[in-house]
């Protein structure tokens, strides 16, 4: 006599295993925690075996019915881990456009095959580094597309020949980007850095500002200081406004990092970092000999952040918008950020 399904040992074993997995998912806080172990698999972290950043990107084709597109999968199916990064050949703008057919004017992208679960704005403070920008655009567009993000790239360009002010330009970028969309995440990105692993997801931490570039090759893949927050960082608009943005009063590169780390703490938050085995970046070195003093070794700033952070930032930002242009691969925002003091 055949057994009923409820009495079948194989069925009972299956039911037991299914219930155990279900309870594990609930206990660990959801499926993303359970399957995070994929990052521990060797191929994800084996940097001796790299992949082209455009690998399998052609699998993302336009959905036949735009109105019935499903949501994108929680984890992109084409992530490969370590990427092949080289700066030997300078890509032309025409080549980058051709290799990224779904990127719209202004450097905006929406996955053609699904509805993105996350919206990220990439903000790049910039002046007179066209080679850097071309390399960054060549790699960052497919990198973000691999993660099935909805994104736009903003290049905030400082007019004139005065001393560069990265932090103030990023404040400008945040203000301008938030006019376009209610972004989930603001990625503050140096123009000379390229990520090496597509599992380094360009999304924000829910609770705290996240430092993405936790392992750069120029620092032998180690942090130059405990308070370092430079290179690439990710903050929600709420994080950014809670700390009053970045300081406007640092002229010259690198000096604002300690101020930013301090104001994060003063705002009741802390810095979280992408694990160094994922947060790896290559740094372009066309102007290696031009910087006479390395910014992470400069003398300590005389700014008193505890006294100034509530008054120096987004609430005191002043600038003159000279132009805002949608290029094929990015939105260019050129600004006059004002008087450069002789001593900063």
CSV table of C-alpha atoms in Angstrom, one decimal:
chain,number,residue,atom,x,y,z
A,1,UNK,CA,0.0,0.0,0.0
A,2,UNK,CA,1.4,3.4,-1.0
A,3,UNK,CA,2.1,6.0,1.7
A,4,UNK,CA,0.2,9.3,1.8
A,5,UNK,CA,2.3,12.4,1.2
A,6,UNK,CA,2.2,13.2,5.0
A,7,UNK,CA,3.6,9.8,5.8
A,8,UNK,CA,6.3,9.7,3.1
A,9,UNK,CA,9.8,10.0,4.8
A,10,UNK,CA,11.3,11.9,1.9
A,11,UNK,CA,8.5,14.5,2.0
A,12,UNK,CA,8.8,14.8,5.7
A,13,UNK,CA,12.6,15.3,5.4
A,14,UNK,CA,12.0,18.0,2.7
A,15,UNK,CA,9.4,19.7,4.9
A,16,UNK,CA,11.8,19.7,7.9
A,17,UNK,CA,14.7,21.2,5.8
A,18,UNK,CA,12.4,23.8,4.3
A,19,UNK,CA,11.2,24.9,7.7
A,20,UNK,CA,14.7,25.0,9.1
A,21,UNK,CA,15.9,27.3,6.2
A,22,UNK,CA,12.9,29.5,6.7
A,23,UNK,CA,13.6,29.9,10.4
A,24,UNK,CA,17.3,30.6,9.6
A,25,UNK,CA,16.3,33.4,7.3
A,26,UNK,CA,14.1,35.0,9.9
A,27,UNK,CA,16.7,34.6,12.6
A,28,UNK,CA,19.5,36.1,10.5
A,29,UNK,CA,17.4,39.1,9.5
A,30,UNK,CA,16.4,38.2,6.0
A,31,UNK,CA,17.8,36.5,2.9
A,32,UNK,CA,20.5,39.0,2.3
A,33,UNK,CA,22.2,38.0,5.5
A,34,UNK,CA,21.9,34.3,4.8
A,35,UNK,CA,23.4,34.5,1.3
A,36,UNK,CA,26.1,37.0,2.2
A,37,UNK,CA,28.4,34.1,2.4
A,38,UNK,CA,28.8,34.3,-1.4
A,39,UNK,CA,31.4,37.0,-0.6
A,40,UNK,CA,33.5,34.4,1.1
A,41,UNK,CA,33.8,32.2,-2.0
A,42,UNK,CA,37.3,32.3,-3.5
A,43,UNK,CA,36.5,33.7,-6.9
A,44,UNK,CA,34.9,36.9,-5.4
A,45,UNK,CA,38.2,37.8,-3.7
A,46,UNK,CA,40.8,36.3,-6.0
A,47,UNK,CA,42.5,39.3,-7.5
A,48,UNK,CA,44.9,37.2,-9.6
A,49,UNK,CA,41.9,36.3,-11.8
A,50,UNK,CA,40.1,39.5,-13.0
A,51,UNK,CA,37.3,40.1,-15.5
A,52,UNK,CA,36.5,42.8,-18.0
A,53,UNK,CA,34.1,45.3,-16.5
A,54,UNK,CA,31.8,44.9,-19.6
A,55,UNK,CA,31.5,41.1,-19.2
A,56,UNK,CA,27.9,39.9,-19.8
A,57,UNK,CA,26.5,43.4,-19.7
A,58,UNK,CA,24.9,42.7,-23.0
A,59,UNK,CA,22.6,40.3,-21.3
A,60,UNK,CA,20.7,43.2,-19.9
A,61,UNK,CA,18.3,44.0,-22.8
A,62,UNK,CA,15.2,46.2,-23.0
A,63,UNK,CA,12.1,44.6,-21.5
A,64,UNK,CA,9.4,43.9,-24.2
A,65,UNK,CA,6.7,45.6,-22.0
A,66,UNK,CA,8.0,48.7,-20.3
A,67,UNK,CA,4.9,49.0,-18.1
A,68,UNK,CA,5.2,45.5,-16.8
A,69,UNK,CA,8.9,45.4,-15.9
A,70,UNK,CA,9.6,43.3,-12.8
A,71,UNK,CA,11.8,44.6,-9.9
A,72,UNK,CA,15.4,43.8,-10.3
A,73,UNK,CA,16.7,40.7,-8.5
A,74,UNK,CA,18.1,41.5,-5.0
A,75,UNK,CA,21.5,40.5,-6.2
A,76,UNK,CA,22.6,41.1,-9.7
A,77,UNK,CA,23.1,37.9,-11.7
A,78,UNK,CA,26.2,39.1,-13.5
A,79,UNK,CA,28.5,40.2,-10.7
A,80,UNK,CA,32.0,38.6,-11.1
A,81,UNK,CA,34.1,40.1,-8.3
A,82,UNK,CA,37.6,41.4,-9.2
A,83,UNK,CA,37.8,43.5,-12.4
A,84,UNK,CA,40.6,44.2,-14.8
A,85,UNK,CA,41.7,47.9,-14.4
A,86,UNK,CA,44.3,49.5,-16.6
A,87,UNK,CA,45.1,53.1,-17.6
A,88,UNK,CA,47.5,52.3,-20.4
A,89,UNK,CA,45.1,53.3,-23.2
A,90,UNK,CA,43.0,56.4,-22.9
A,91,UNK,CA,39.4,55.6,-24.0
A,92,UNK,CA,37.7,58.2,-26.2
A,93,UNK,CA,34.3,59.6,-25.4
A,94,UNK,CA,32.9,58.1,-28.6
A,95,UNK,CA,34.0,54.6,-27.5
A,96,UNK,CA,32.5,55.0,-24.0
A,97,UNK,CA,29.2,56.1,-25.5
A,98,UNK,CA,29.2,53.2,-27.9
A,99,UNK,CA,29.8,50.7,-25.1
A,100,UNK,CA,27.1,52.1,-22.9
A,101,UNK,CA,24.0,52.3,-25.2
A,102,UNK,CA,21.4,52.6,-22.4
A,103,UNK,CA,23.1,55.7,-20.7
A,104,UNK,CA,20.9,58.7,-21.3
A,105,UNK,CA,21.9,62.4,-21.7
A,106,UNK,CA,23.3,63.7,-18.5
A,107,UNK,CA,24.9,60.4,-17.5
A,108,UNK,CA,21.6,58.9,-16.3
A,109,UNK,CA,20.8,55.2,-16.4
A,110,UNK,CA,17.8,53.0,-15.6
A,111,UNK,CA,18.1,49.2,-16.0
A,112,UNK,CA,16.4,48.4,-19.3
A,113,UNK,CA,15.2,44.9,-18.1
A,114,UNK,CA,13.9,45.6,-14.6
A,115,UNK,CA,12.9,48.3,-12.0
A,116,UNK,CA,15.9,49.3,-9.9
A,117,UNK,CA,15.6,48.8,-6.2
A,118,UNK,CA,18.1,51.6,-5.4
A,119,UNK,CA,18.9,55.1,-6.8
A,120,UNK,CA,22.4,56.5,-6.4
A,121,UNK,CA,23.9,59.9,-7.4
A,122,UNK,CA,27.6,59.9,-8.2
A,123,UNK,CA,29.2,63.3,-7.4
A,124,UNK,CA,32.7,64.1,-8.7
A,125,UNK,CA,34.5,67.3,-7.7
A,126,UNK,CA,36.6,68.2,-10.8
A,127,UNK,CA,39.0,70.6,-12.5
A,128,UNK,CA,41.2,70.1,-15.5
A,129,UNK,CA,41.7,66.3,-15.4
A,130,UNK,CA,40.2,65.2,-18.6
A,131,UNK,CA,42.3,62.0,-18.8
A,132,UNK,CA,41.2,61.0,-15.3
A,133,UNK,CA,37.5,61.7,-16.2
A,134,UNK,CA,37.6,59.6,-19.3
A,135,UNK,CA,39.1,56.6,-17.5
A,136,UNK,CA,36.6,57.0,-14.6
A,137,UNK,CA,33.6,57.1,-17.0
A,138,UNK,CA,34.8,54.1,-19.0
A,139,UNK,CA,34.8,52.0,-15.8
A,140,UNK,CA,32.2,53.5,-13.6
A,141,UNK,CA,29.3,53.3,-16.0
A,142,UNK,CA,29.4,49.5,-16.6
A,143,UNK,CA,30.4,49.0,-12.9
A,144,UNK,CA,27.1,50.7,-11.8
A,145,UNK,CA,25.1,48.9,-14.4
A,146,UNK,CA,26.4,45.6,-13.3
A,147,UNK,CA,24.8,46.3,-9.9
A,148,UNK,CA,21.4,47.1,-11.5
A,149,UNK,CA,21.3,50.6,-10.0
A,150,UNK,CA,19.4,53.6,-11.2
A,151,UNK,CA,22.0,56.4,-11.2
A,152,UNK,CA,23.2,59.7,-12.6
A,153,UNK,CA,26.7,61.1,-12.7
A,154,UNK,CA,27.4,64.7,-11.8
A,155,UNK,CA,30.7,66.4,-12.5
A,156,UNK,CA,31.0,69.6,-10.4
A,157,UNK,CA,33.7,71.8,-12.0
A,158,UNK,CA,35.4,74.7,-10.2
A,159,UNK,CA,35.8,77.7,-12.5
A,160,UNK,CA,39.0,79.8,-12.5
A,161,UNK,CA,42.5,79.0,-11.4
A,162,UNK,CA,42.1,79.5,-7.6
A,163,UNK,CA,43.0,76.9,-5.0
A,164,UNK,CA,40.8,73.8,-5.4
A,165,UNK,CA,38.1,73.2,-2.8
A,166,UNK,CA,36.9,69.6,-3.0
A,167,UNK,CA,34.5,69.7,0.0
A,168,UNK,CA,32.7,72.9,-1.1
A,169,UNK,CA,32.3,71.5,-4.6
A,170,UNK,CA,30.7,68.4,-3.2
A,171,UNK,CA,28.3,70.5,-1.2
A,172,UNK,CA,27.3,72.2,-4.4
A,173,UNK,CA,26.9,68.8,-6.1
A,174,UNK,CA,24.6,67.6,-3.3
A,175,UNK,CA,22.4,70.6,-3.6
A,176,UNK,CA,22.1,70.4,-7.4
A,177,UNK,CA,21.6,66.7,-7.5
A,178,UNK,CA,18.7,66.8,-5.0
A,179,UNK,CA,16.9,69.2,-7.3
A,180,UNK,CA,16.6,66.3,-9.8
A,181,UNK,CA,15.6,63.4,-7.7
A,182,UNK,CA,15.1,62.1,-4.2
A,183,UNK,CA,18.2,60.0,-4.2
A,184,UNK,CA,18.6,57.1,-1.9
A,185,UNK,CA,22.4,57.5,-1.7
A,186,UNK,CA,25.0,60.2,-2.5
A,187,UNK,CA,28.3,58.8,-3.7
A,188,UNK,CA,31.1,61.4,-3.3
A,189,UNK,CA,33.8,60.2,-5.7
A,190,UNK,CA,37.3,61.4,-6.5
A,191,UNK,CA,37.9,61.5,-10.2
A,192,UNK,CA,41.2,59.5,-10.0
A,193,UNK,CA,39.8,56.4,-8.3
A,194,UNK,CA,38.4,53.3,-9.9
A,195,UNK,CA,36.8,50.4,-7.9
A,196,UNK,CA,38.3,46.9,-8.4
A,197,UNK,CA,35.5,44.7,-7.4
A,198,UNK,CA,31.8,44.8,-8.5
A,199,UNK,CA,30.6,43.4,-5.2
A,200,UNK,CA,31.6,46.7,-3.7
A,201,UNK,CA,28.0,47.9,-3.9
A,202,UNK,CA,27.4,51.6,-4.5
A,203,UNK,CA,24.6,51.9,-2.0
A,204,UNK,CA,24.4,53.5,1.4
A,205,UNK,CA,24.5,52.1,4.9
A,206,UNK,CA,21.1,52.6,6.5
A,207,UNK,CA,22.4,54.0,9.7
A,208,UNK,CA,25.8,55.7,9.2
A,209,UNK,CA,28.1,57.4,6.6
A,210,UNK,CA,30.1,54.7,4.8
A,211,UNK,CA,33.7,55.0,3.6
A,212,UNK,CA,33.9,53.0,0.4
A,213,UNK,CA,37.6,53.4,-0.5
A,214,UNK,CA,39.0,51.5,2.4
A,215,UNK,CA,41.9,49.9,0.5
A,216,UNK,CA,43.7,52.0,-2.2
A,217,UNK,CA,46.7,50.7,-4.1
A,218,UNK,CA,48.7,53.9,-3.4
A,219,UNK,CA,48.4,53.2,0.3
A,220,UNK,CA,49.4,49.5,-0.1
A,221,UNK,CA,45.7,48.7,0.4
A,222,UNK,CA,45.6,50.0,3.9
A,223,UNK,CA,44.1,53.1,5.5
A,224,UNK,CA,46.5,56.1,5.8
A,225,UNK,CA,44.9,57.1,9.0
A,226,UNK,CA,42.0,56.0,11.3
A,227,UNK,CA,40.0,59.1,10.5
A,228,UNK,CA,40.5,59.0,6.7
A,229,UNK,CA,37.2,59.5,4.9
A,230,UNK,CA,38.6,60.5,1.5
A,231,UNK,CA,38.5,58.9,-2.0
A,232,UNK,CA,34.9,57.6,-2.2
A,233,UNK,CA,32.2,57.8,0.5
A,234,UNK,CA,28.5,57.1,0.6
A,235,UNK,CA,25.9,59.0,2.6
A,236,UNK,CA,22.2,59.2,2.5
A,237,UNK,CA,20.8,62.8,2.1
A,238,UNK,CA,19.7,62.5,5.8
A,239,UNK,CA,23.2,61.7,6.9
A,240,UNK,CA,24.6,64.6,4.9
A,241,UNK,CA,22.2,67.1,6.3
A,242,UNK,CA,22.5,65.8,9.8
A,243,UNK,CA,26.3,66.6,9.8
A,244,UNK,CA,25.6,69.9,7.9
A,245,UNK,CA,27.4,68.6,4.8
A,246,UNK,CA,31.1,69.1,4.3
A,247,UNK,CA,33.1,72.2,5.4
A,248,UNK,CA,33.3,75.1,2.9
A,249,UNK,CA,36.5,76.6,4.3
A,250,UNK,CA,39.2,74.1,3.3
A,251,UNK,CA,41.2,75.3,0.3
A,252,UNK,CA,43.7,72.7,-1.1
A,253,UNK,CA,43.3,68.9,-1.2
A,254,UNK,CA,43.1,66.6,1.8
A,255,UNK,CA,42.8,69.0,4.7
A,256,UNK,CA,39.1,68.5,5.1
A,257,UNK,CA,39.2,64.8,6.0
A,258,UNK,CA,39.8,65.2,9.7
A,259,UNK,CA,37.0,67.8,9.9
A,260,UNK,CA,34.6,65.5,8.1
A,261,UNK,CA,35.4,62.6,10.5
A,262,UNK,CA,34.9,64.9,13.5
A,263,UNK,CA,31.6,66.3,12.3
A,264,UNK,CA,30.3,62.8,11.7
A,265,UNK,CA,31.0,62.0,15.3
A,266,UNK,CA,29.6,65.3,16.6
A,267,UNK,CA,26.4,64.6,14.7
A,268,UNK,CA,25.9,61.4,16.7
A,269,UNK,CA,27.1,59.1,14.0
A,270,UNK,CA,30.1,57.0,13.2
A,271,UNK,CA,32.0,55.9,10.1
A,272,UNK,CA,31.4,52.4,8.8
A,273,UNK,CA,33.7,51.0,6.1
A,274,UNK,CA,33.5,48.6,3.2
A,275,UNK,CA,35.6,45.6,4.1
A,276,UNK,CA,39.1,46.1,2.7
A,277,UNK,CA,39.0,42.9,0.6
A,278,UNK,CA,36.0,44.5,-1.3
A,279,UNK,CA,36.8,48.2,-1.0
A,280,UNK,CA,39.8,48.1,-3.2
A,281,UNK,CA,40.6,51.0,-5.6
A,282,UNK,CA,43.2,51.8,-8.2
A,283,UNK,CA,44.5,55.3,-8.3
A,284,UNK,CA,45.5,57.0,-11.5
A,285,UNK,CA,49.0,58.6,-11.4
A,286,UNK,CA,49.3,60.8,-14.5
A,287,UNK,CA,50.4,63.8,-12.3
A,288,UNK,CA,52.4,61.7,-9.8
A,289,UNK,CA,55.2,64.2,-9.6
A,290,UNK,CA,53.1,67.4,-9.3
A,291,UNK,CA,52.0,67.1,-5.7
A,292,UNK,CA,54.8,68.2,-3.5
A,293,UNK,CA,53.2,67.4,-0.2
A,294,UNK,CA,51.0,64.3,0.2
A,295,UNK,CA,47.6,65.4,1.6
A,296,UNK,CA,47.3,62.7,4.3
A,297,UNK,CA,50.7,63.8,5.7
A,298,UNK,CA,49.9,67.5,5.9
A,299,UNK,CA,50.1,69.4,9.2
A,300,UNK,CA,47.0,69.2,11.4
A,301,UNK,CA,44.4,71.8,10.5
A,302,UNK,CA,43.9,74.8,12.8
A,303,UNK,CA,40.1,74.7,12.3
A,304,UNK,CA,38.1,74.1,15.5
A,305,UNK,CA,35.5,71.8,14.1
A,306,UNK,CA,33.6,71.5,17.4
A,307,UNK,CA,32.9,75.3,17.2
A,308,UNK,CA,32.4,75.6,13.5
A,309,UNK,CA,30.6,72.5,12.1
A,310,UNK,CA,27.1,73.8,12.8
A,311,UNK,CA,27.8,77.1,10.9
A,312,UNK,CA,30.1,75.9,8.2
A,313,UNK,CA,28.5,73.6,5.7
A,314,UNK,CA,25.3,73.2,3.7
A,315,UNK,CA,23.6,76.0,5.7
A,316,UNK,CA,26.3,78.5,4.8
A,317,UNK,CA,26.9,77.4,1.2
A,318,UNK,CA,27.2,80.2,-1.3
A,319,UNK,CA,28.2,79.9,-5.0
A,320,UNK,CA,27.4,81.2,-8.4
A,321,UNK,CA,26.1,78.6,-10.9
A,322,UNK,CA,27.7,79.4,-14.2
A,323,UNK,CA,26.4,76.5,-16.3
A,324,UNK,CA,24.6,73.2,-16.1
A,325,UNK,CA,25.0,71.0,-19.2
A,326,UNK,CA,23.9,67.5,-19.9
A,327,UNK,CA,26.7,65.8,-21.7
A,328,UNK,CA,26.2,62.3,-23.1
A,329,UNK,CA,28.0,60.6,-20.2
A,330,UNK,CA,27.5,63.0,-17.3
A,331,UNK,CA,25.9,66.3,-16.1
A,332,UNK,CA,28.5,69.1,-15.9
A,333,UNK,CA,27.9,71.7,-13.3
A,334,UNK,CA,30.4,74.6,-13.5
A,335,UNK,CA,30.4,77.0,-10.5
A,336,UNK,CA,32.2,80.0,-9.1
A,337,UNK,CA,32.7,79.1,-5.5
A,338,UNK,CA,34.0,82.6,-4.5
A,339,UNK,CA,37.0,84.2,-3.0
A,340,UNK,CA,40.1,82.1,-2.2
A,341,UNK,CA,41.8,83.3,1.0
A,342,UNK,CA,45.6,83.7,0.8
A,343,UNK,CA,46.0,81.6,4.0
A,344,UNK,CA,43.6,78.6,4.6
